[in-house]
Amino acid sequence: MTVFLNPNAWQPAPPRLIETAPILEVKGIQKRYGDIQAVANVDMSVYPGEIMGIVGESGSGKSTLLRMLHLEEPADAGSYKLNIDGWQDRELLQLDRFEQRKLRVSHIGIVYQHPHLGLRMHNTSSGNVAERLLVAGERTYSTLRQAAVSSLAASEFPLQRMDDLPRHLSGGMQQRVQLAKAIAMEPALLLLDEPTSGLDVSVQARVLDTLKSLQQQQKISTVLVSHDLGVIRTLADRVMVMRGGHVIEAGLTDQILEDPQEAYTQQLVHAKL
Amino acid sequence: MQTLASLKKSSDAYSFGFLDAFAKRELRRKILKAVAIPGYQVPYASREMPIARGWGTGGLQATLALAGPSSKVKVIDQGSDDSVNAANLRRFIARMTGCDATRDTLECTILQSRHRCPEERLKRGQVLVLQVPDPETLRSVEPNMTRARLMHADQDYGLMWLKLYEQLVRFGRFVQGASYPSLVNGRYVMSPSPIPRWDVPTLHQAQHLTILSAGREKRIYAVPPFTRVEPLEFTDEFFQVEEQSDWTCDRTGQRYKFMNEIPETDGTARHEISDTGYADKLIQKKEGEAVTLGETYYDDNGTFYHDGFLKS
């Protein structure tokens, strides 16, 4: 294509501000275990369709933060809001057990590092996916089967094995079942806790490919926790660096990983084998 | 010379109905609570009984708390009046309360049962006491009882349907043979004690009161008369009772009653009606004796007596 350098033909658009409201908004969230401040005053927001990476060493509070976002762990203080129909102005840290479950089942999906945490090992893979719909109240068998097929297909799981027990599957496939389970209810928020850390490099690459294409198709807002900067670099749009329960640096992924300002982040970026 | 009979204390040495007044009062209060909240498991202080836990102590305590001198008690075990367990319990109840024992379902006021409901319809005013080994139907999907109770509180029963889903995926049908989980009055899922699927519909909109009591687990629950008891099923895969349509009772020639399968040495099997009280009456009737046969839950064509929820 020929480019005509006519100064009047094209004017660069002025930089636009993000006008959409964040889908997830956390302010001043705190968690303390005895003397240990696991999460100290963390603010974060996730915009629709975005992948927010959280990176940090073991014990930096990133998994605790994720568990609080999943409402598994009560927070000591702070505010947590999700901009989802029907839940807009609710303070999620104040929900009772029943409402927590309701919100979690239909709007939040989670993938754990260990498949044992996220899957029922004595139920079939398709049953694991169907569980989400059953807990949400679906009672039609054919609908459950269809939902299991479409979710497992979306996470690129080999469908001829959909009725196998997860413990007969490889680690990569187990993570795909977890992913299918997480997206079965088309959640507004997807939480990924070290989703590929237990996998070898080639399988990891393929699962990451699936995650990335799925995220692009379905535009699910995602929070991704990982200590692996490669994973963060591949998937995340923005990244938060945590240390000792504090967020020490946050910004666009490229910006943080290419030009880290904090000494700790610099160390982290350069600490490669 | 001392004999067993001379060593035995006279029944005057015990309180009426064996249990002391406080135990009976507690049981009656707990039964009232269970009736008020259909399907809800009410904890109670299950007392020591002169039989071992697991042999019907729960049912026995409920029966003793309900029985009076004018009661008529029938005790069955797997449909049979004659098994050791049933005979022992019946004799004990009769001795401790002075009430009459009977084998006729139509006559009894209290029917204590293990693993079966009778074939003849129980009527208004009769009480069916079922012995329950494990009242917690959620145990198979949630081993932690604290969490299982929270699930009951939240009416969080999705996992029970997951269990059914797994059965359909693996076997193509519901394979749960006994203790088929059922939703009582649209609220609590209960285990109807290990009665076969055949008997589960008899609890639905029944005229009689059903009390389910687990002595070892210390839980009592109830299905009041005219209460919905719906076995769990999918909207497109239905609960079904056992298929025994081509079985004929060897003793009575009857079909469409719940049968025992008795293996023969040549590898075949013959079948007998499991409810021996009913089978005996059928035989007496055939021999010309004056016995009254009650209406049964399933008629001679295998049709259930009301529309209920049996779908084909």
XYZ file of C-alpha atoms in Angstrom:
585
model
C 0.000 0.000 0.000
C 1.288 3.442 -0.853
C 1.382 6.000 1.856
C 0.742 9.558 0.775
C 2.412 11.996 3.023
C -0.336 14.545 2.984
C -0.319 16.343 6.328
C -3.992 17.250 5.983
C -5.229 13.752 5.237
C -4.546 12.187 8.596
C -4.250 13.612 12.019
C -3.265 11.450 14.930
C -6.169 11.047 17.313
C -5.602 12.660 20.671
C -4.731 10.139 23.378
C -7.927 8.722 24.836
C -8.533 8.065 28.467
C -10.041 4.772 29.528
C -13.662 5.546 30.132
C -14.928 2.109 30.985
C -15.251 1.438 34.677
C -13.017 -1.283 36.082
C -14.784 -4.605 36.515
C -12.828 -5.360 39.682
C -11.901 -2.758 42.234
C -10.004 -3.474 45.411
C -8.995 -0.816 47.900
C -6.782 -1.141 50.942
C -7.257 -4.876 51.309
C -5.344 -6.388 54.246
C -4.683 -9.809 55.669
C -2.610 -10.760 58.676
C -1.722 -14.228 59.942
C -0.515 -13.741 63.504
C 2.638 -11.642 63.273
C 2.890 -11.942 59.525
C 1.334 -9.256 57.387
C 0.475 -11.366 54.352
C -1.218 -8.618 52.378
C -0.789 -4.972 53.368
C -3.027 -2.260 51.983
C -3.212 -3.435 48.398
C -5.175 -1.425 45.825
C -5.875 -2.934 42.459
C -8.284 -2.670 39.590
C -8.919 -4.837 36.559
C -10.635 -3.500 33.442
C -13.000 -5.530 31.273
C -11.202 -7.981 29.017
C -7.815 -7.327 30.560
C -5.292 -9.757 32.057
C -3.769 -8.443 35.255
C -0.568 -10.223 36.211
C 0.624 -10.467 39.803
C 4.247 -11.446 40.189
C 6.389 -11.950 43.261
C 8.442 -14.476 45.145
C 6.988 -17.178 47.395
C 5.436 -15.619 50.487
C 4.907 -12.239 48.876
C 1.150 -12.483 49.446
C 0.049 -12.979 45.859
C -1.811 -16.240 46.470
C -3.436 -14.885 49.628
C -4.624 -11.910 47.606
C -6.079 -14.252 44.990
C -7.834 -16.337 47.625
C -9.384 -13.181 49.018
C -10.550 -12.215 45.527
C -12.155 -15.665 45.311
C -13.823 -14.997 48.700
C -12.247 -18.156 50.085
C -10.371 -16.222 52.718
C -11.902 -13.396 54.746
C -9.978 -10.136 54.576
C -9.104 -8.157 57.715
C -9.901 -4.789 56.175
C -10.464 -3.113 52.849
C -13.060 -2.971 50.142
C -13.720 -5.269 47.181
C -16.245 -4.540 44.478
C -17.151 -6.228 41.228
C -18.939 -4.320 38.497
C -21.288 -7.168 37.530
C -25.046 -6.971 36.961
C -26.784 -7.205 40.274
C -23.643 -6.892 42.378
C -22.528 -3.355 41.430
C -22.665 -1.605 44.742
C -22.246 -4.583 46.998
C -19.268 -4.699 49.337
C -18.161 -8.252 48.617
C -16.081 -8.652 51.764
C -19.299 -8.259 53.787
C -21.301 -10.964 51.979
C -22.673 -13.864 53.960
C -21.770 -17.447 53.121
C -24.826 -18.029 50.940
C -24.279 -14.923 48.814
C -20.565 -15.616 48.542
C -21.334 -18.994 47.061
C -23.904 -17.510 44.688
C -21.411 -14.947 43.416
C -18.561 -17.423 43.186
C -20.541 -20.050 41.341
C -21.917 -17.855 38.611
C -19.380 -15.072 38.195
C -15.899 -16.180 39.274
C -13.847 -19.027 37.805
C -10.574 -20.209 39.298
C -7.704 -22.425 38.168
C -5.348 -23.642 40.888
C -1.752 -24.737 40.532
C -2.617 -28.150 41.983
C -5.473 -29.891 40.148
C -6.393 -31.597 43.447
C -7.575 -28.256 44.797
C -9.841 -27.465 41.891
C -11.048 -30.868 40.711
C -13.009 -33.723 42.218
C -10.659 -36.572 41.506
C -13.348 -39.237 41.868
C -15.673 -37.631 39.372
C -15.281 -37.707 35.611
C -13.804 -34.732 33.774
C -17.159 -33.848 32.222
C -18.744 -34.234 35.652
C -16.272 -31.741 37.052
C -17.373 -29.211 34.461
C -21.060 -30.063 34.954
C -20.663 -29.535 38.702
C -20.510 -25.764 38.221
C -23.848 -25.777 36.394
C -25.394 -28.207 38.884
C -24.396 -26.059 41.834
C -25.896 -23.099 39.995
C -29.187 -25.034 39.684
C -29.178 -26.644 36.210
C -31.146 -29.913 36.319
C -31.346 -31.042 32.690
C -28.974 -33.844 31.782
C -28.694 -33.046 28.065
C -27.898 -29.391 28.821
C -25.179 -30.487 31.237
C -23.618 -32.752 28.612
C -23.673 -29.996 25.998
C -22.153 -27.483 28.390
C -19.418 -29.950 29.339
C -18.616 -30.615 25.678
C -18.474 -26.958 24.710
C -16.394 -25.904 27.720
C -13.946 -28.781 27.330
C -13.680 -28.067 23.604
C -12.997 -24.393 24.325
C -10.112 -25.369 26.589
C -8.839 -27.707 23.811
C -9.356 -30.854 25.823
C -9.513 -34.103 23.767
C -13.240 -34.864 23.873
C -12.891 -38.633 23.544
C -11.505 -38.544 27.100
C -14.178 -36.325 28.613
C -15.593 -39.170 30.730
C -12.233 -40.227 32.170
C -11.335 -39.555 35.776
C -8.897 -36.639 36.193
C -6.435 -38.888 37.987
C -6.054 -40.875 34.769
C -5.127 -37.730 32.862
C -1.785 -35.995 32.379
C -0.988 -32.796 34.276
C -1.610 -30.630 31.236
C -5.000 -32.196 30.606
C -5.931 -31.812 34.266
C -5.235 -28.085 33.962
C -7.409 -27.979 30.836
C -10.253 -29.615 32.791
C -9.796 -27.029 35.540
C -9.913 -24.298 32.922
C -13.056 -25.766 31.329
C -14.641 -25.918 34.781
C -13.669 -22.311 35.462
C -15.213 -21.002 32.223
C -18.286 -23.281 32.263
C -20.553 -20.567 33.648
C -19.016 -17.844 31.441
C -17.666 -15.974 34.439
C -17.004 -12.245 34.533
C -13.752 -12.823 36.368
C -11.206 -15.582 35.898
C -8.562 -16.179 38.556
C -5.467 -18.137 37.586
C -3.181 -19.228 40.419
C 0.094 -20.408 38.877
C -1.876 -22.292 36.209
C 1.138 -23.758 34.433
C 3.763 -23.967 37.187
C 3.445 -27.716 37.625
C 3.850 -28.479 33.926
C 6.931 -29.119 31.821
C 7.951 -26.450 29.337
C 6.402 -27.810 26.126
C 3.048 -28.587 27.763
C 3.206 -25.230 29.508
C 3.575 -23.482 26.139
C 0.501 -25.234 24.731
C -1.627 -24.498 27.798
C -0.528 -20.869 27.612
C -1.564 -20.790 23.934
C -4.998 -22.088 24.905
C -5.299 -19.539 27.700
C -4.329 -16.714 25.397
C -6.677 -17.652 22.547
C -9.520 -18.326 24.977
C -8.988 -14.989 26.619
C -8.956 -13.224 23.267
C -12.163 -14.935 22.129
C -14.175 -14.581 25.284
C -12.659 -11.372 26.681
C -12.843 -12.592 30.260
C -11.224 -10.237 32.737
C -8.447 -12.234 34.317
C -6.143 -12.055 37.306
C -3.052 -14.161 36.755
C -0.731 -14.991 39.625
C 2.665 -16.371 38.716
C 6.252 -16.312 39.817
C 7.247 -17.079 36.242
C 8.004 -13.876 34.355
C 7.785 -15.750 31.041
C 4.139 -16.586 31.707
C 3.427 -13.014 32.772
C 5.163 -11.636 29.678
C 3.161 -13.940 27.379
C -0.257 -13.283 28.856
C -0.530 -10.216 31.034
C -1.487 -6.730 29.836
C -0.571 -5.080 33.099
C 1.479 -6.386 35.975
C 1.788 -5.786 39.710
C 5.005 -6.711 41.507
C 4.456 -7.805 45.120
C 6.913 -8.198 47.925
C 6.248 -8.780 51.622
C 2.532 -8.114 51.141
C 3.059 -4.745 49.453
C 2.696 -3.797 45.823
C 6.060 -2.266 45.054
C 5.603 -1.574 41.391
C 2.730 -1.669 38.899
C 2.221 -0.775 35.281
C 2.103 -2.095 31.741
C 3.826 -5.458 31.399
C 6.329 -4.297 28.771
C 7.159 -1.233 30.775
C 7.762 -3.108 34.023
C 9.691 -5.988 32.503
C 11.805 -3.878 30.144
C 12.434 -0.925 32.380
C 11.983 -1.883 36.024
C 12.389 1.015 38.406
C 12.551 -0.755 41.759
C 15.730 -2.539 42.741
C 13.786 -5.685 43.648
C 12.024 -5.779 40.288
C 15.325 -5.303 38.511
C 16.707 -8.238 40.422
C 13.649 -10.307 39.593
C 13.831 -9.510 35.881
C 17.536 -10.299 35.694
C 17.366 -13.426 37.829
C 17.153 -15.897 34.985
C 18.893 -19.210 34.747
C -32.618 -74.736 90.497
C -31.982 -71.514 88.652
C -33.310 -71.246 85.119
C -33.008 -68.413 82.643
C -36.623 -67.577 83.357
C -36.006 -67.337 87.096
C -32.971 -65.124 86.579
C -34.968 -62.757 84.375
C -36.248 -59.649 86.083
C -39.971 -59.132 85.875
C -41.002 -56.339 83.528
C -42.259 -54.410 86.579
C -38.631 -53.706 87.397
C -38.399 -51.461 84.326
C -40.182 -48.224 83.492
C -42.993 -48.480 81.000
C -41.459 -48.834 77.560
C -37.999 -49.518 79.012
C -36.886 -45.886 78.585
C -37.075 -43.582 81.593
C -39.548 -40.723 81.596
C -36.939 -38.127 80.620
C -35.752 -40.130 77.647
C -39.301 -40.644 76.417
C -40.116 -36.975 76.853
C -37.026 -35.982 74.933
C -37.796 -38.413 72.129
C -41.384 -37.208 71.835
C -40.255 -33.581 71.719
C -37.661 -34.371 69.086
C -40.219 -36.322 67.062
C -42.558 -33.320 67.187
C -39.750 -31.109 65.971
C -38.922 -33.555 63.203
C -42.570 -33.597 62.111
C -42.635 -29.805 62.151
C -39.588 -29.597 59.850
C -40.084 -32.437 57.362
C -36.832 -34.124 56.362
C -34.677 -32.153 58.808
C -32.387 -34.321 60.921
C -33.008 -33.509 64.579
C -30.191 -34.550 66.929
C -31.257 -36.505 69.989
C -29.590 -38.231 72.904
C -29.757 -41.794 71.716
C -29.818 -43.980 74.873
C -28.098 -47.248 75.502
C -30.451 -50.058 74.597
C -30.185 -53.766 75.400
C -29.271 -54.418 71.756
C -26.146 -53.259 69.972
C -26.040 -50.006 68.034
C -26.653 -50.729 64.391
C -29.340 -53.319 65.121
C -32.246 -50.931 65.142
C -31.709 -49.004 68.376
C -32.931 -45.799 66.714
C -36.147 -47.324 65.487
C -36.619 -49.152 68.780
C -36.359 -45.942 70.803
C -38.855 -44.162 68.550
C -41.267 -47.104 68.808
C -40.929 -47.316 72.599
C -41.524 -43.561 72.930
C -44.702 -43.831 70.834
C -46.174 -47.155 71.955
C -48.913 -47.313 74.586
C -50.746 -50.270 76.106
C -53.382 -50.198 73.343
C -50.858 -50.063 70.478
C -50.434 -52.889 68.036
C -46.884 -53.293 66.873
C -45.580 -55.022 63.777
C -41.839 -55.369 63.249
C -40.334 -56.414 59.934
C -36.800 -56.890 58.737
C -36.325 -56.898 54.945
C -40.059 -57.466 54.667
C -39.996 -60.493 56.931
C -41.713 -60.834 60.314
C -39.719 -63.934 61.168
C -36.098 -62.832 61.020
C -34.181 -62.923 64.285
C -33.809 -59.148 64.429
C -37.510 -58.510 63.880
C -38.614 -61.251 66.296
C -36.297 -59.979 69.044
C -37.428 -56.381 68.695
C -41.108 -57.374 68.566
C -40.819 -59.490 71.720
C -38.906 -56.774 73.538
C -41.416 -54.064 72.629
C -44.355 -56.262 73.619
C -42.751 -57.175 76.947
C -41.792 -53.614 77.857
C -45.050 -51.903 76.889
C -47.582 -54.709 77.277
C -48.930 -53.927 73.835
C -50.031 -56.534 71.307
C -47.842 -57.678 68.471
C -49.299 -58.415 65.075
C -48.167 -59.534 61.642
C -51.002 -57.832 59.821
C -50.094 -54.485 58.241
C -53.749 -53.400 58.304
C -54.066 -54.000 62.050
C -50.902 -52.437 63.366
C -50.696 -48.918 64.721
C -46.899 -48.830 64.702
C -44.848 -50.595 62.069
C -41.129 -50.700 62.757
C -39.162 -51.728 59.731
C -35.686 -52.320 58.486
C -35.084 -51.885 54.731
C -38.702 -52.233 53.518
C -42.095 -50.634 53.464
C -45.106 -52.978 53.391
C -46.935 -53.777 50.147
C -50.336 -52.922 51.639
C -51.101 -49.239 51.949
C -50.671 -47.735 55.385
C -53.570 -45.562 56.438
C -54.185 -42.399 58.373
C -53.217 -42.883 62.023
C -50.609 -45.549 61.404
C -46.943 -44.804 62.029
C -44.089 -46.272 60.040
C -40.808 -46.283 61.995
C -37.785 -46.891 59.788
C -34.399 -47.918 61.173
C -31.674 -45.789 59.612
C -28.006 -46.796 59.607
C -26.745 -43.556 58.020
C -29.049 -40.542 58.020
C -26.628 -38.241 56.211
C -27.333 -38.525 52.534
C -24.628 -35.944 51.744
C -21.903 -38.130 53.260
C -21.030 -39.657 49.902
C -20.336 -36.236 48.382
C -19.138 -34.337 51.467
C -17.342 -36.444 54.089
C -17.021 -33.468 56.448
C -20.241 -33.427 58.492
C -19.846 -29.807 59.574
C -19.782 -28.752 55.948
C -22.588 -31.165 55.066
C -24.818 -29.454 57.639
C -23.976 -26.062 56.146
C -24.950 -27.484 52.764
C -28.326 -28.549 54.180
C -28.745 -25.074 55.663
C -27.977 -23.435 52.291
C -30.025 -26.027 50.377
C -26.820 -26.585 48.417
C -27.669 -29.957 46.885
C -26.005 -29.642 43.462
C -23.470 -32.327 44.325
C -26.229 -34.902 44.821
C -27.191 -34.389 41.197
C -23.511 -34.624 40.281
C -23.564 -38.106 41.806
C -26.537 -38.986 39.586
C -24.805 -37.424 36.579
C -21.796 -39.661 37.183
C -24.043 -42.739 37.350
C -25.643 -41.834 34.020
C -22.248 -41.220 32.413
C -20.722 -44.453 33.657
C -23.668 -46.856 33.616
C -26.326 -45.159 31.516
C -28.881 -45.299 34.342
C -29.288 -44.477 38.025
C -27.604 -47.337 39.864
C -28.351 -46.283 43.429
C -30.417 -49.246 44.644
C -31.280 -48.275 48.192
C -31.369 -45.048 50.271
C -32.332 -43.179 47.114
C -31.929 -39.465 48.019
C -35.280 -37.695 48.048
C -36.335 -34.100 48.441
C -38.862 -33.724 51.262
C -41.456 -30.970 51.034
C -39.249 -29.133 48.536
C -36.670 -28.290 51.181
C -34.437 -30.976 52.702
C -32.847 -33.883 50.879
C -33.087 -36.977 53.059
C -31.998 -40.562 52.924
C -35.220 -42.608 53.114
C -33.213 -45.323 54.973
C -32.038 -48.277 52.869
C -35.458 -49.097 51.438
C -35.318 -50.186 47.788
C -36.255 -47.686 45.083
C -39.544 -49.631 44.816
C -40.618 -48.251 48.204
C -39.574 -44.617 47.804
C -42.790 -43.561 46.002
C -44.863 -44.973 48.880
C -43.625 -42.150 51.101
C -44.861 -39.472 48.693
C -48.219 -37.959 49.722
C -48.663 -40.893 52.085
C -51.548 -41.016 54.557
C -49.336 -42.271 57.357
C -46.599 -40.635 59.396
C -43.072 -41.897 58.754
C -40.394 -41.534 61.418
C -36.794 -42.302 60.525
C -34.456 -42.797 63.438
C -30.724 -43.485 63.493
C -29.584 -44.693 66.906
C -25.855 -44.791 66.335
C -25.806 -41.436 64.521
C -28.265 -39.894 67.020
C -30.504 -38.298 64.403
C -34.271 -38.461 63.978
C -36.306 -37.126 61.062
C -39.805 -37.521 59.768
C -42.140 -37.345 56.810
C -45.554 -36.112 57.980
C -48.702 -37.342 56.224
C -49.473 -35.824 52.822
C -45.982 -34.468 52.289
C -44.132 -34.377 48.995
C -41.215 -36.825 48.823
C -39.548 -36.495 45.440
C -36.640 -38.738 44.480
C -33.880 -36.704 42.860
C -33.907 -36.876 39.065
C -33.093 -34.786 36.023
C -35.766 -33.015 33.994
C -34.975 -35.396 31.126
C -33.754 -38.527 32.963
C -36.261 -39.940 35.414
C -36.229 -41.894 38.621
C -37.408 -45.474 38.050
C -38.260 -48.331 40.382
C -36.733 -51.787 40.062
C -37.675 -53.693 36.910
C -39.176 -56.979 38.142
C -42.117 -57.263 35.766
C -41.259 -60.773 34.543
C -40.784 -62.174 38.032
C -43.574 -64.251 39.580
C -43.818 -65.178 43.248
C -43.252 -68.883 43.798
C -45.496 -69.050 46.865
C -48.461 -66.987 45.715
C -48.211 -66.664 41.935
C -48.372 -62.881 42.285
C -46.514 -60.384 40.111
C -45.697 -56.701 40.510
C -44.785 -56.909 44.185
C -41.238 -56.451 45.466
C -39.530 -59.852 45.235
C -36.662 -61.633 46.922
C -34.466 -63.465 44.454
C -33.543 -66.917 45.733
C -30.699 -68.572 43.830
C -31.065 -72.239 42.971
C -28.313 -74.822 42.719
C -28.770 -75.128 38.946
C -27.908 -71.456 38.447
C -31.466 -70.224 37.975
C -33.384 -68.275 40.567
C -36.875 -68.339 41.957
C -38.675 -65.385 43.435
C -40.796 -64.798 46.494
C -42.704 -61.762 47.686
C -40.440 -59.981 50.148
C -43.310 -58.847 52.387
C -43.989 -62.177 54.148
C -46.977 -60.849 56.116
C -48.728 -60.009 52.858
C -47.680 -63.268 51.168
C -48.979 -65.322 54.120
C -52.329 -63.529 53.916
C -52.537 -64.230 50.172
C -51.979 -67.933 50.831
C -54.514 -68.000 53.687
C -57.036 -66.327 51.419
C -56.419 -68.948 48.733
C -57.012 -71.675 51.296
C -60.365 -70.169 52.129
C -59.562 -68.524 55.461
C -61.268 -65.267 56.342
C -58.529 -62.668 55.955
C -58.793 -59.114 54.799
C -56.397 -58.072 52.081
C -55.650 -54.372 52.021
C -55.199 -52.260 48.949
C -51.614 -52.325 47.768
C -49.343 -49.530 46.578
C -48.804 -51.288 43.239
C -51.800 -52.999 41.629
C -51.722 -56.296 39.715
C -50.599 -54.510 36.562
C -47.707 -52.793 38.326
C -49.414 -49.375 38.314
C -48.802 -47.160 41.313
C -51.931 -46.109 43.181
C -51.637 -42.396 42.490
C -50.122 -40.246 39.780
C -47.278 -39.159 42.037
C -44.088 -38.797 40.106
C -43.372 -42.183 38.540
C -42.623 -41.359 34.913
C -41.890 -43.873 32.211
